[in-house]
Structures are given as structure tokens and as C-alpha cells.
PDB file of C-alpha atoms in Angstrom:
ATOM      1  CA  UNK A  20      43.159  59.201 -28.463  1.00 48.00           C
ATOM      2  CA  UNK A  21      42.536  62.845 -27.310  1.00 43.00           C
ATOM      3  CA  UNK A  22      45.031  62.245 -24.037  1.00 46.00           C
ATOM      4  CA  UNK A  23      47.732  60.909 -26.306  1.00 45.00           C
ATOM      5  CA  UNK A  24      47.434  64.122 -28.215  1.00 44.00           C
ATOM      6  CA  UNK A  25      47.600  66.261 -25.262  1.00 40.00           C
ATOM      7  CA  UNK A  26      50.771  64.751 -24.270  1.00 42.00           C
ATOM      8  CA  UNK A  27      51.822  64.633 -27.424  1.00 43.00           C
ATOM      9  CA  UNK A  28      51.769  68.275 -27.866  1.00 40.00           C
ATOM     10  CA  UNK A  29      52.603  68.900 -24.031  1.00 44.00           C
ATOM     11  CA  UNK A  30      55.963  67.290 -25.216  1.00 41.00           C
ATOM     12  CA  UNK A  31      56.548  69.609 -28.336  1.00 44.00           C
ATOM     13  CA  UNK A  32      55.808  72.307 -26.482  1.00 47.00           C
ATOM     14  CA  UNK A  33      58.553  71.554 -24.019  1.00 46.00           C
ATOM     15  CA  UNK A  34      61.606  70.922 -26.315  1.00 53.00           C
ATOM     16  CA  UNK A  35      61.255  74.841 -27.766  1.00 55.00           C
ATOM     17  CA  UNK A  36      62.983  77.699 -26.265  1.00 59.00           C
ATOM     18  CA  UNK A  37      60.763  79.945 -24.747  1.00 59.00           C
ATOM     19  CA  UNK A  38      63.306  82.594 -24.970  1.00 61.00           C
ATOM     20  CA  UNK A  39      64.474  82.482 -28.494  1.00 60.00           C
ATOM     21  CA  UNK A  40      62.959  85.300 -30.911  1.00 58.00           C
ATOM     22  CA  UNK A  41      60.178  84.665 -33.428  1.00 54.00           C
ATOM     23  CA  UNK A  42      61.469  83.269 -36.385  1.00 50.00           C
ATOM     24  CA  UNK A  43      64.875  82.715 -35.190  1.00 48.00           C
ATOM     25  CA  UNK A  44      67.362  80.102 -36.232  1.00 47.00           C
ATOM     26  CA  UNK A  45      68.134  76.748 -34.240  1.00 48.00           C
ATOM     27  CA  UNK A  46      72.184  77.528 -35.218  1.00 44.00           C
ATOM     28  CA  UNK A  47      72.407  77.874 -31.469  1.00 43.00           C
ATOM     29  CA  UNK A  48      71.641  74.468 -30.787  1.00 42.00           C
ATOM     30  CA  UNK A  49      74.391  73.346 -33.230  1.00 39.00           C
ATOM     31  CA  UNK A  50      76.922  75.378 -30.692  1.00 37.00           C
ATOM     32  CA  UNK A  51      76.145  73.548 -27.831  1.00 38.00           C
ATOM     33  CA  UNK A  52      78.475  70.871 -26.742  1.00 38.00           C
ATOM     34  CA  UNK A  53      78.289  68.543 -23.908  1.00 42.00           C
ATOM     35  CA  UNK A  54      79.953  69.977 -20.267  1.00 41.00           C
ATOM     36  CA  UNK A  55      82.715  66.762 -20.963  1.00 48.00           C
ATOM     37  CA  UNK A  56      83.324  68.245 -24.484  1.00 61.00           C
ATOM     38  CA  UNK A  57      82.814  71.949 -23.526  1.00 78.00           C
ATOM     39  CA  UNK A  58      80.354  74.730 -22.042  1.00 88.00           C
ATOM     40  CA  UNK A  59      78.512  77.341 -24.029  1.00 90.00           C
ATOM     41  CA  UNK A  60      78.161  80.364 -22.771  1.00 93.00           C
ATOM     42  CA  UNK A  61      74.820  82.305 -23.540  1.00 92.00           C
ATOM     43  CA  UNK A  62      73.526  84.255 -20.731  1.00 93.00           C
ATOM     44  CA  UNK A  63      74.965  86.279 -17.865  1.00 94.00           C
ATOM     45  CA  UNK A  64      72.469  87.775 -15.202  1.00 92.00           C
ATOM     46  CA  UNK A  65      73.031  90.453 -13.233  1.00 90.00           C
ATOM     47  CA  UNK A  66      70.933  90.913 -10.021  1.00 87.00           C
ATOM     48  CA  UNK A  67      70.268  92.358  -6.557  1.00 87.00           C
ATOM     49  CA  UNK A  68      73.515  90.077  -5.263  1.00 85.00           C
ATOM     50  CA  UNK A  69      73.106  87.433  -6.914  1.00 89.00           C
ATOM     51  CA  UNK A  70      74.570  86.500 -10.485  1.00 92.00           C
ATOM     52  CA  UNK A  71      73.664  83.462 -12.655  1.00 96.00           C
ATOM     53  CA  UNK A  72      74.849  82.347 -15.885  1.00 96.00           C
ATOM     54  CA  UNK A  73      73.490  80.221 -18.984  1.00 94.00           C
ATOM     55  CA  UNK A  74      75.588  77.607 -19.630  1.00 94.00           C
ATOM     56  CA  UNK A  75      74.900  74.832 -22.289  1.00 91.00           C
ATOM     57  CA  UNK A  76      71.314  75.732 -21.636  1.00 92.00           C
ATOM     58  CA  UNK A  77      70.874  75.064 -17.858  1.00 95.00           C
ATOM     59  CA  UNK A  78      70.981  78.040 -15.454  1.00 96.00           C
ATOM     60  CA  UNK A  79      73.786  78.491 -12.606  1.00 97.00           C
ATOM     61  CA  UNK A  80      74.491  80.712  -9.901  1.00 96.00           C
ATOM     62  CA  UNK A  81      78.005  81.112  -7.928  1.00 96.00           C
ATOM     63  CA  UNK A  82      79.993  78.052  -6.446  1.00 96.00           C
ATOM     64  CA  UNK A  83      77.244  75.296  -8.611  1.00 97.00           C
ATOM     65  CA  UNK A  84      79.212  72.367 -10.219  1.00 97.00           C
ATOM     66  CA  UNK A  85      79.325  71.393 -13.588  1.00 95.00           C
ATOM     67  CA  UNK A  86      80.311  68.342 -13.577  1.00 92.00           C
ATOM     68  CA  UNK A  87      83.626  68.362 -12.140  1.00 94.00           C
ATOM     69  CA  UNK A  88      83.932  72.113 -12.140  1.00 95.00           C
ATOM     70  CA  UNK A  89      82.746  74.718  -9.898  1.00 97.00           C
ATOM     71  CA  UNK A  90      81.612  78.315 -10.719  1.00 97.00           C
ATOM     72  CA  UNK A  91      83.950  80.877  -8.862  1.00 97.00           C
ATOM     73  CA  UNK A  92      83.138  83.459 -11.022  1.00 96.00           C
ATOM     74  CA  UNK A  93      80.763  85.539 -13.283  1.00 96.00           C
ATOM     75  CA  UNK A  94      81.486  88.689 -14.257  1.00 94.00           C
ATOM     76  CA  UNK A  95      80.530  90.580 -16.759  1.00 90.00           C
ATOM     77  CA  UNK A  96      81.300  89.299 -19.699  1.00 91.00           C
ATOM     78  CA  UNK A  97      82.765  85.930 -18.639  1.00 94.00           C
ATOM     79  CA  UNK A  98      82.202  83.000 -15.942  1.00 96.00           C
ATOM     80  CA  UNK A  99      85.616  81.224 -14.239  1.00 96.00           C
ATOM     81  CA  UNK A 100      85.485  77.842 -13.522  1.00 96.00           C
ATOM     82  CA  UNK A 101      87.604  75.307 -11.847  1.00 96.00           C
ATOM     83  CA  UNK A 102      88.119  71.875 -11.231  1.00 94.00           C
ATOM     84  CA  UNK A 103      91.116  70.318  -8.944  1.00 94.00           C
ATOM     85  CA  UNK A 104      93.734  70.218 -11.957  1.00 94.00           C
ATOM     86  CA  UNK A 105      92.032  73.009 -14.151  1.00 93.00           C
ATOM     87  CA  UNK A 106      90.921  76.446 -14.450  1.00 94.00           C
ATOM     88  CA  UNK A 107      88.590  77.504 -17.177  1.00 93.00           C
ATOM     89  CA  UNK A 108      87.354  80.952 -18.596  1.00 93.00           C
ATOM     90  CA  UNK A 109      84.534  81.089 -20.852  1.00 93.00           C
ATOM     91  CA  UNK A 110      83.995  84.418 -22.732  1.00 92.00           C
ATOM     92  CA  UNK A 111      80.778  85.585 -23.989  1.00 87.00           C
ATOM     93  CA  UNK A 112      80.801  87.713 -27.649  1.00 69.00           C
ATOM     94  CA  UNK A 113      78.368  88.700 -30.081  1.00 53.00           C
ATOM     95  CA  UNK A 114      80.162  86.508 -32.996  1.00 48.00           C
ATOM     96  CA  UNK A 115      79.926  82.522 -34.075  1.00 50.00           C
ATOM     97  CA  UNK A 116      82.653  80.173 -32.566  1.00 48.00           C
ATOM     98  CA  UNK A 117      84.171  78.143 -30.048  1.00 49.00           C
ATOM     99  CA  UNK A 118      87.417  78.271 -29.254  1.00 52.00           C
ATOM    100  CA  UNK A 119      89.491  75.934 -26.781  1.00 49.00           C
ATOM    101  CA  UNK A 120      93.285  77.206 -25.891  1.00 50.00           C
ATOM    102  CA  UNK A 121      95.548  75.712 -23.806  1.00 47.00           C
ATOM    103  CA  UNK A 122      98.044  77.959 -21.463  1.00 51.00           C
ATOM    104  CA  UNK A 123     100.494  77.704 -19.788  1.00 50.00           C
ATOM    105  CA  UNK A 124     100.476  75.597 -16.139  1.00 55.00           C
ATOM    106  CA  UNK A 125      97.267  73.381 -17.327  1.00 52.00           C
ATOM    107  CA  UNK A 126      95.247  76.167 -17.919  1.00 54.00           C
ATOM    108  CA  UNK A 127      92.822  76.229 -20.416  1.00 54.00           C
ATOM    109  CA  UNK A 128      90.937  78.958 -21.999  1.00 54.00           C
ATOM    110  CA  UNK A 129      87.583  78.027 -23.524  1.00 51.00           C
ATOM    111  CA  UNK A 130      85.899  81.421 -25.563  1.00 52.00           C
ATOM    112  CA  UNK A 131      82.577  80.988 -26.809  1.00 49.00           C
ATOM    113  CA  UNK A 132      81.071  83.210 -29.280  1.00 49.00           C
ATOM    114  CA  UNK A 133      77.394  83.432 -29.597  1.00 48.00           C
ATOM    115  CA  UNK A 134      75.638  85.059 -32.468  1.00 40.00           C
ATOM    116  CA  UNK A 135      72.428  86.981 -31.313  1.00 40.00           C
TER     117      UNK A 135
END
């Protein structure tokens, strides 16, 4: 009985965010969308050469796959990504959203909006 509550709570314990605030909302989780349906956006990491990103909760550095894209890019405020027929940009704000816009030539422009 004690060992079934140990793993019990072991469980818990993994399924929360250790880097959410105190007190904070879940509304993030509602954002995040499957990499087929669309990438989220939440974190970009600077560092001593090497730059990662937090996308749909999993982190990435440059040239990892998603799927079927790659990462070619994270800058600042954004991460590039391609696949053989697309190329996708996904933008990182301080406001709720997702948008999804197609351009021209099969490009796609995904901007996600987080609220922090």
C-alpha cells in the first residue's frame, strides 16, 4: 500500500511544470497543439554557442527534427523550420494566440503568442 502511494505521487509530481510560477494558470497547456497540428513556441535560450528553443514543451537545439521539420534557425525572437515542401517561422510575443498564414510559394507562417 505505501509503494503504490509512492508511485502514485512520483507520478503527480511528474506531470507539473517545474518551471511555471506559483499560482499560475494551466491556460498554457490549452495553447499547445500537437507538432502535426502546430508548434508552440515558449522558450528561446541563448548560450555560449549554442541556442535551444521550447517548442510544444520539449527542448531543441539547431538542425533537431520535429517530425518532418528541421530547426535551421533560432534567433531571437523566432525559430525557422523546414521540411522538403515547407518553410515555417514561429514567432514568440508576450500576447495570447496562434496564428497560421499561408504565403506565397507554399510558405507558411505560424506566430505564436504566449501570455507570461
Amino acid at each position: 500500500m505505501l509503494m503504490n502511494m509512492l508511485t502514485a505521487s512520483i507520478s503527480i509530481a511528474s506531470d507539473v511544470d517545474p518551471t511555471r510560477p506559483f499560482g499560475g494558470s494551466n491556460a498554457s497547456t490549452h495553447n499547445k497543439l500537437a507538432p502535426e497540428k502546430g508548434f508552440v513556441l515558449s522558450s528561446i535560450i541563448h548560450g555560449d554557442g549554442i541556442h535551444t528553443a521550447v517548442i510544444n514543451g520539449k527542448i531543441y537545439k539547431m538542425f533537431d527534427y520535429i517530425g518532418e521539420y528541421r530547426i535551421t534557425a533560432i534567433n531571437s525572437h523566432n525559430v525557422i523550420l523546414r521540411s522538403k515542401s515547407k518553410r515555417l517561422k514561429i514567432n514568440i510575443f508576450k500576447s495570447k494566440g496562434f496564428k497560421s498564414h499561408v504565403l506565397k510559394d507554399n510558405v507558411v507562417e505560424n506566430t505564436v503568442a504566449n501570455s507570461w
